[in-house]
Coordinates of C-alpha atoms and ligand atoms in Angstrom, one line a residue:
X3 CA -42.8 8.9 27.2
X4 CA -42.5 5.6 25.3
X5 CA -41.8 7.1 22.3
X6 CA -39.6 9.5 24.0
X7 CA -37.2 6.5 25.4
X8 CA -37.1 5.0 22.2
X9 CA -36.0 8.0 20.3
X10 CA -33.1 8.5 23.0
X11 CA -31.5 5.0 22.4
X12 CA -32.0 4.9 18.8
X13 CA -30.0 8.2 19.0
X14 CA -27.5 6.4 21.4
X15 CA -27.5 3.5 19.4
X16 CA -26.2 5.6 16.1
X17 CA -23.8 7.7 18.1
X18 CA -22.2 4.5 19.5
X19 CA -22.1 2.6 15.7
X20 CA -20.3 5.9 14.8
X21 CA -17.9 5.7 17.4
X22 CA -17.2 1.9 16.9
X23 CA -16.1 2.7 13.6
X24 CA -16.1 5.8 11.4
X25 CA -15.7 9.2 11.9
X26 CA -13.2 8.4 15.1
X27 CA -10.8 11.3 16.3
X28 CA -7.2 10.1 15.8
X29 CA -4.6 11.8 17.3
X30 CA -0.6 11.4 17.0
X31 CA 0.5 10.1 20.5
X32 CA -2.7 8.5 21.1
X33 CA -1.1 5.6 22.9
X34 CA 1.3 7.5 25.1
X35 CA -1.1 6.5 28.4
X36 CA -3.0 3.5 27.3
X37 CA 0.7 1.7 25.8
X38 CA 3.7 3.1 26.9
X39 CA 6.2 2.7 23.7
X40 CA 4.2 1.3 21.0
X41 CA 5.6 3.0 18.3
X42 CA 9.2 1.8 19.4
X43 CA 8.0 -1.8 19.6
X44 CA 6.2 -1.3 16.0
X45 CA 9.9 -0.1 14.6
X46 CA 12.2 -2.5 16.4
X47 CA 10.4 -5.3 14.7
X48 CA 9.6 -3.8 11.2
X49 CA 13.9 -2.5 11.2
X50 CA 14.4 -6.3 12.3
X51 CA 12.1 -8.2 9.4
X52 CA 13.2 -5.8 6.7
X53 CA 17.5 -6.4 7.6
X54 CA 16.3 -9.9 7.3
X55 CA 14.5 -9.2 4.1
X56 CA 14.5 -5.7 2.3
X57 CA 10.9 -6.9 0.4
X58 CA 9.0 -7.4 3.5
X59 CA 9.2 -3.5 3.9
X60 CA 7.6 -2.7 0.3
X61 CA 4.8 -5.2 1.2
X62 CA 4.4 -2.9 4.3
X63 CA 4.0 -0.3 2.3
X64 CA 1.7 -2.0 -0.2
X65 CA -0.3 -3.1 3.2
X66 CA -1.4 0.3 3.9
X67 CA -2.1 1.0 0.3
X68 CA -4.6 -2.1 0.1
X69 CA -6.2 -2.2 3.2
X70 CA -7.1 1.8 3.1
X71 CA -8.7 2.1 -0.2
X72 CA -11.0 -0.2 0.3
X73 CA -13.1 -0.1 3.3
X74 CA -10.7 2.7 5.2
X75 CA -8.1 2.1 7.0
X76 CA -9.2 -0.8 9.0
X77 CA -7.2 -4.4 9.1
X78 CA -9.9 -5.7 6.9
X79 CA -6.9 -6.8 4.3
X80 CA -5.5 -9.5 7.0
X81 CA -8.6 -11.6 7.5
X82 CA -8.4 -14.5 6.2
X83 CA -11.1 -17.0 4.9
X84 CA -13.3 -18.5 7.0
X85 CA -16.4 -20.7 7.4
X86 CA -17.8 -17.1 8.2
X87 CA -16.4 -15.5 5.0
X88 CA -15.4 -17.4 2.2
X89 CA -14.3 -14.6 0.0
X90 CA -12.7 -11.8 2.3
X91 CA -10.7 -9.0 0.5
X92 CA -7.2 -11.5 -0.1
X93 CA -9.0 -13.4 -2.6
X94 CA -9.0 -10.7 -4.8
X95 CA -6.3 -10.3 -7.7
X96 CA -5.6 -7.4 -7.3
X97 CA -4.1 -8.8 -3.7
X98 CA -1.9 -10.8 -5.8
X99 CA 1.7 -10.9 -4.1
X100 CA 0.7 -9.7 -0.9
X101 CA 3.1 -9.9 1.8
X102 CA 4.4 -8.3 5.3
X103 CA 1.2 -10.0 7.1
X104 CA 4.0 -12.1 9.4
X105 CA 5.4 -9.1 10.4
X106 CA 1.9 -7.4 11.3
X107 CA 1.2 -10.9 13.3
X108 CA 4.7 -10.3 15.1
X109 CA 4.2 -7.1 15.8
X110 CA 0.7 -7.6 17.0
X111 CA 1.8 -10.3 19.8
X112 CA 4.2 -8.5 21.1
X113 CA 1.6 -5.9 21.8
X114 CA -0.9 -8.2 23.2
X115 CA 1.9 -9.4 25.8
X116 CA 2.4 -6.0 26.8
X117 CA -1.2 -4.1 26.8
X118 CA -3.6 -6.7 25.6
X119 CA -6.7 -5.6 23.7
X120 CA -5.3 -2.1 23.1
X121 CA -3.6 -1.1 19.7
X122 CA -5.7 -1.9 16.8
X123 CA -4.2 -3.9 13.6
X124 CA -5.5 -0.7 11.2
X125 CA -2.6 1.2 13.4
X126 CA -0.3 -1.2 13.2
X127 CA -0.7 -1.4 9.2
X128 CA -0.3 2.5 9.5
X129 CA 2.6 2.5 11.7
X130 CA 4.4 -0.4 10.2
X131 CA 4.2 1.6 6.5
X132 CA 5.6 4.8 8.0
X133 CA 8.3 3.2 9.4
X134 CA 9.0 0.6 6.4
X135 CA 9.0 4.0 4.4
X136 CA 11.6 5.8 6.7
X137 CA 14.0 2.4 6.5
X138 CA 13.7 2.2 2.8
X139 CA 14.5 5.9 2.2
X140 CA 17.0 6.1 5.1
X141 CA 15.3 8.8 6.6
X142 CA 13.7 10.5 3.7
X143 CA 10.5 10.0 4.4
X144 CA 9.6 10.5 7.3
X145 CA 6.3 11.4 9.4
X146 CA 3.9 11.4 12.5
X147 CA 1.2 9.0 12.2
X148 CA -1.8 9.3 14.4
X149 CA -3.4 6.4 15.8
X150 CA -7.0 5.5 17.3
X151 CA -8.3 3.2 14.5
X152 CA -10.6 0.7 14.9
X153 CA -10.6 -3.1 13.2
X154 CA -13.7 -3.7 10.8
X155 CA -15.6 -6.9 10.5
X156 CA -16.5 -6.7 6.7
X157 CA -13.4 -8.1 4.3
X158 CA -15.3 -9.1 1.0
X159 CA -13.4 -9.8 -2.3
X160 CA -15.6 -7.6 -4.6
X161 CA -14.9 -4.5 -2.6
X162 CA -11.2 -5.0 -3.1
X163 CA -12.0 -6.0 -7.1
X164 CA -13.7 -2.6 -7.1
X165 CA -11.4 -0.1 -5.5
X166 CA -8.3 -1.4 -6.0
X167 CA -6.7 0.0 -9.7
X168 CA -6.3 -2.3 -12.2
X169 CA -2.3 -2.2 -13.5
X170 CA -3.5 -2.2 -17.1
X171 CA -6.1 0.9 -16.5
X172 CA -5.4 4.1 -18.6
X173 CA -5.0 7.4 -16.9
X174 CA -8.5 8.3 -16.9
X175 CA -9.4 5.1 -15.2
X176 CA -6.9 5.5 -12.4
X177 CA -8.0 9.4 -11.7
X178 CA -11.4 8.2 -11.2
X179 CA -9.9 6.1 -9.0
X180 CA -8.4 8.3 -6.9
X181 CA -10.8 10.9 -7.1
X182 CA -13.4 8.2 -5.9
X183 CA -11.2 8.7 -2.7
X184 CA -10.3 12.1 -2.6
X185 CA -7.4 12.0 -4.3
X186 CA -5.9 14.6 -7.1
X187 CA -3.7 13.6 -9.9
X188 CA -0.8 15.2 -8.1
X189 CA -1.4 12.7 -5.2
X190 CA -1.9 9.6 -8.1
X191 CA 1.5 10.8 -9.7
X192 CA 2.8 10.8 -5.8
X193 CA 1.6 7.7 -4.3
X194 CA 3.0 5.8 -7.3
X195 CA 6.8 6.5 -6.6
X196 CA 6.3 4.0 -4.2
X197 CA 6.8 1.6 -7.6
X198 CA 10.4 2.3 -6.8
X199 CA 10.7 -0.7 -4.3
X200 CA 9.2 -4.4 -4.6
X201 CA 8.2 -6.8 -7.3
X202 CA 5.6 -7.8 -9.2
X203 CA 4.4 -10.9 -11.1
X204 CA 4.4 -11.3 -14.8
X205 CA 0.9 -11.8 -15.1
X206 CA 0.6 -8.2 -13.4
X207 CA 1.9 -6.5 -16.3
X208 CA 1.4 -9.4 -19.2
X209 CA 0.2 -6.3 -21.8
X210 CA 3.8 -4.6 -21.4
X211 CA 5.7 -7.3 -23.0
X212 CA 4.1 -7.3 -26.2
X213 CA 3.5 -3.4 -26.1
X214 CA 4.3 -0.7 -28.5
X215 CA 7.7 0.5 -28.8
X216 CA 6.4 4.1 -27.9
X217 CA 4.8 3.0 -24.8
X218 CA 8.0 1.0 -23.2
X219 CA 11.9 1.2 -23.8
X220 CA 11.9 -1.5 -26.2
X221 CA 15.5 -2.6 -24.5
X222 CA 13.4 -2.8 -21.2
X223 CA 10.7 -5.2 -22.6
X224 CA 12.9 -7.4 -23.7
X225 CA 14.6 -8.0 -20.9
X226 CA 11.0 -8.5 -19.3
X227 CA 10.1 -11.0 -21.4
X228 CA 13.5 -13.0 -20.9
X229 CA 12.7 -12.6 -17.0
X230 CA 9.1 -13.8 -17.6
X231 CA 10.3 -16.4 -20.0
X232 CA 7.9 -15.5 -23.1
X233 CA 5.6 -13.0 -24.0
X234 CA 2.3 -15.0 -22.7
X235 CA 3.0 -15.4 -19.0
X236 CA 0.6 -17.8 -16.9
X237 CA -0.8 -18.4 -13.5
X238 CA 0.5 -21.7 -13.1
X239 CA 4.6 -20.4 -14.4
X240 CA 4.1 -16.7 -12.9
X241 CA 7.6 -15.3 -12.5
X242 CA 8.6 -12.4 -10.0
X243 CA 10.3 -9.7 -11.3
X244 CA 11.8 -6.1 -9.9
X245 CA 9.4 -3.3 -9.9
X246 CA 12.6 -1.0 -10.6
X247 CA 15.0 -1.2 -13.3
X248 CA 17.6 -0.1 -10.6
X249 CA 17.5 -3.6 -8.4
X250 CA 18.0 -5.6 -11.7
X251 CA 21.0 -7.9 -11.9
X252 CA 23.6 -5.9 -13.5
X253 CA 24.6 -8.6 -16.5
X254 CA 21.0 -8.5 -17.4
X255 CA 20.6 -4.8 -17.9
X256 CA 23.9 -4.1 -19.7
X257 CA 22.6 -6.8 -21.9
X258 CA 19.3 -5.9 -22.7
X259 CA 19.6 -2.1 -21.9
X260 CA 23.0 -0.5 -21.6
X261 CA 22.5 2.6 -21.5
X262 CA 21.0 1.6 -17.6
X263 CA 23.8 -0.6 -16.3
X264 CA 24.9 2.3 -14.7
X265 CA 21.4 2.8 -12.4
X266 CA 22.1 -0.4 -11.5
X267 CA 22.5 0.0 -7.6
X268 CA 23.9 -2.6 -5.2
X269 CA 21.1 -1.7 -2.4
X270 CA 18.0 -3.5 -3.3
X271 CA 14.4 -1.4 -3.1
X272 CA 15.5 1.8 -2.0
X273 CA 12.8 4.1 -1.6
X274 CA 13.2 7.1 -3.5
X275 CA 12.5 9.3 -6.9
X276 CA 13.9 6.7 -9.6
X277 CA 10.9 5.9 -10.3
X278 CA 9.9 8.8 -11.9
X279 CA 13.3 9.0 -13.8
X280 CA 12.5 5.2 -14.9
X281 CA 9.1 6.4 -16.1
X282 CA 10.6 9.2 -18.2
X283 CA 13.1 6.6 -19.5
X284 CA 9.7 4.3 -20.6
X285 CA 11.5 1.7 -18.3
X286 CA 8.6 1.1 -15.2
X287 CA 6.4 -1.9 -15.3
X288 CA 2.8 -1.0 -15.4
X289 CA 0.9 0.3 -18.2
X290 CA -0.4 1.8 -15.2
X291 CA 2.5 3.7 -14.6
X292 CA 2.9 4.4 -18.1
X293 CA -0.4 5.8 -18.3
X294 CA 1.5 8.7 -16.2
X295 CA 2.8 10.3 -18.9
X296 CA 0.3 10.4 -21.2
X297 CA -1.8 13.2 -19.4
X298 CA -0.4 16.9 -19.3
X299 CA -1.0 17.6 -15.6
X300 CA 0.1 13.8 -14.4
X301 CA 3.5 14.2 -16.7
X302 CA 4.1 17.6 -15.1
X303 CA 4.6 16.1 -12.0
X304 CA 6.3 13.1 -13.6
X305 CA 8.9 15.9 -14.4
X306 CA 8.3 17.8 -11.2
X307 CA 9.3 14.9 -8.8
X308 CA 12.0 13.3 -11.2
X309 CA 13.9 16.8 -10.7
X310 CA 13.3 17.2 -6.9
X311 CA 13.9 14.1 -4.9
X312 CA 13.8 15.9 -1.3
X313 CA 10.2 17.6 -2.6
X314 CA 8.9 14.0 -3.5
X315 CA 9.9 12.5 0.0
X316 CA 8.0 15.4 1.8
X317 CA 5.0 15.0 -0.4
X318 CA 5.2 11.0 -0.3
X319 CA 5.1 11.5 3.2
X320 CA 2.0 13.7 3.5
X321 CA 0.0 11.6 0.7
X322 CA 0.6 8.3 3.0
X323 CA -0.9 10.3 6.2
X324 CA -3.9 11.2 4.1
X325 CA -4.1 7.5 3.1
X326 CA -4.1 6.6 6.7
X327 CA -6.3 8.8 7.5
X328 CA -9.4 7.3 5.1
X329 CA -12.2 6.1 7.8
X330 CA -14.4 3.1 7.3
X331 CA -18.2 3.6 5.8
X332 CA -20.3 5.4 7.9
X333 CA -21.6 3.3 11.0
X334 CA -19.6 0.0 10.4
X335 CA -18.8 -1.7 13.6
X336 CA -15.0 -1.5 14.9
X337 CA -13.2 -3.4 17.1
X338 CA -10.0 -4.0 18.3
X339 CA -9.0 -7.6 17.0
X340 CA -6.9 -9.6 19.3
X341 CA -5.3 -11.8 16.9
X342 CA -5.2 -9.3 12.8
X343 CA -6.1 -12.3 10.9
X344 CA -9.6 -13.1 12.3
X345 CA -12.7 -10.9 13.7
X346 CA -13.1 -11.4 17.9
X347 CA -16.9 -12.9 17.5
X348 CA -14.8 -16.0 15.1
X349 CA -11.9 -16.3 17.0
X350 CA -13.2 -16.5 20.3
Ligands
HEM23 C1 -1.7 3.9 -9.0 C2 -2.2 2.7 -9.1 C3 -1.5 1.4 -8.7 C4 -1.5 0.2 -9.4 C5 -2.3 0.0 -10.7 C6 -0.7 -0.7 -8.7 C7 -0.5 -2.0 -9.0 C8 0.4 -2.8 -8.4 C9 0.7 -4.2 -8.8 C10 -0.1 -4.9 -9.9 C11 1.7 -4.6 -8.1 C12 2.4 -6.0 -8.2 C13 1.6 -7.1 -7.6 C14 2.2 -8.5 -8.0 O1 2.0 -8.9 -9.1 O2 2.8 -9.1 -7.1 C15 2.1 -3.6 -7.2 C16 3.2 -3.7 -6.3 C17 3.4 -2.7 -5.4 N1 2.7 -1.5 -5.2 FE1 1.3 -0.8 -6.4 N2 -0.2 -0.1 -7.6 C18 -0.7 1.2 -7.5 C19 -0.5 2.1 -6.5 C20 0.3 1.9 -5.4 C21 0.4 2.8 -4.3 C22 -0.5 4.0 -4.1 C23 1.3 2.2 -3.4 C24 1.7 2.7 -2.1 C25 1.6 3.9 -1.6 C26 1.8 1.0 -4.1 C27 2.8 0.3 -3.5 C28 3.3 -0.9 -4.1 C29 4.4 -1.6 -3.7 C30 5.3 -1.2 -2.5 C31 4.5 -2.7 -4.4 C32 5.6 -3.9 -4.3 C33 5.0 -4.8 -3.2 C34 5.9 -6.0 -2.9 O3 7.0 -6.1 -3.3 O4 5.5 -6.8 -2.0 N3 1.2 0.9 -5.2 N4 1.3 -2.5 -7.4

């Protein structure tokens, strides 16, 4: 009997872990009883931040990215350090440049004044990207997102080191990657468009400036190295520059590149298929993004998506629901935070 009752609550016990975390049902619409409008309030504020400051929606975008393939989809990119955690996920470099947490933290109390304790941060990241992505592509991309994601407790710096890619990887390197997460090279070639938008520091793509000329317009890499004053950026004088050619100051391109001047838009980080145009050009950042082309399948869709903008938005769309979709490990505890930068048992 003994044993008996034992056996029933350890069985208990693991069905509730898995329902704290992993392995949760989400469903489009799954705040329609518990709060009314969330979605509307998660898209008033993200339209507001972004008029304020076009780059706040590619670090929403980036959010997503960051917090999903490491972990799954579950906050654990917001938590900061703590006498609890000295190295959470931030830490790690391959954070470096990571913004649109204010907005999440905006978001998130408006939500707590109107239903406290109800709408997860891991939503709100995957709400706030979907939306940032439909602003950005003025309606392009567009999608449902379901919700019902819980926060995680675990945020280490190693796990980011170790799932995030490195932007000097090679193409096998970045398919293992993705594979790691389920991901094919047409989803890799996909997901990276979203290079057309944001910036990046030098240091980020340091190996670029002094690469071959048949791995990078050689027009483009010089006018890299005048924006990253020298070929050997550092962490202490780390410039910014534009991840696309496109949102460069005009004099500068139709100095160091003139053939470009006329990509130069007025519209900073639109979202849409330049990128793969850029990449065909030899003109994107990363050797990472380079890497693209260097691969038959992977430069098949280079070519694919650089001739069909509407296909890429469709298919942009359905690789960032996947992405949200990507559940934490098996068993890991969830919760619903009530303030996205610190676990409940810290804060309270
Ligand atoms: C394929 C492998 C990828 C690599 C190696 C990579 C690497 C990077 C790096 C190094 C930066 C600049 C960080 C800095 O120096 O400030 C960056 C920026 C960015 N990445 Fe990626 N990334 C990859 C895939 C993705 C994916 C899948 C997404 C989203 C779907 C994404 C979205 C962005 C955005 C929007 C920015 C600009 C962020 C901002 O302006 O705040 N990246 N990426």
């Amino acid at each position: 009997m003994v044993k008996l009752v034992c056996f029933v609550v350890v069985v208990f016990m693991a069905a509730a872990a898995a329902m704290a975390g992993a392995d949760r049902e989400l469903k489009v619409g799954y705040y329609e009883k518990t709060c009314k409008d969330v979605e509307k309030i998660v898209n008033s504020i993200v339209v507001n931040s972004i008029k304020s400051n076009r780059g706040k929606g590619a670090g929403l975008v980036r959010l997503l990215f960051h917090d999903c393939f490491v972990r799954g989809c579950d906050a654990s990119v917001l938590l900061e350090k703590s006498e609890m955690n000295m190295h959470p996920e931030k830490e790690s470099q391959a954070n470096i440049g990571i913004r649109g947490m204010d907005v999440i933290d905006a978001i998130k109390a408006a939500l707590e004044a109107r239903c406290p304790n109800t709408v997860s941060c891991a939503d709100i990241i995957a709400y706030a990207a979907r939306d940032a992505s439909r602003y950005l592509s003025r309606g392009g991309v567009d999608f449902p997102v379901p919700g019902g994601r819980l926060d995680g407790v675990v945020s280490r710096s190693r796990d980011a080191d170790a799932f995030l890619p490195d932007s000097a990887a090679n193409l096998t390197g970045l398919v293992r990657n993705f594979r790691r997460k389920n991901f094919t090279v047409e989803e890799l070639v996909i997901l990276s468009g979203a290079h057309s938008i944001g910036v990046t520091h030098c240091t980020s793509f340091a190996g670029r400036l002094t690469a071959p000329d048949a791995q990078i317009n050689p027009g483009y890499r010089n006018l890299l190295v005048s924006k990253c004053g020298g070929v050997s950026p550092t962490a202490t004088n780390n410039h910014v520059v534009v991840n696309n050619v496109r949102d460069e100051d005009g004099a500068a391109v139709a100095r160091a590149m003139p053939g470009f001047a006329a990509r130069v838009r007025k519209a900073r980080d639109y979202l849409d298929n330049s990128y793969y145009h850029n990449n065909l050009a030899m003109a994107v950042t990363f050797h990472a993004d380079w890497a693209l082309l260097t691969g038959k399948e992977a430069r098949g869709h280079v070519v694919e998506y650089a001739k069909n903008a509407t296909l890429w938005n469709v298919d942009f769309g359905d690789a960032l629901v996947k992405l949200s979709k990507l559940a934490m490990p098996a068993g890991s505890k969830g919760e619903i935070r009530t303030k996205c930068s610190a676990v409940n048992s810290y804060h309270h």
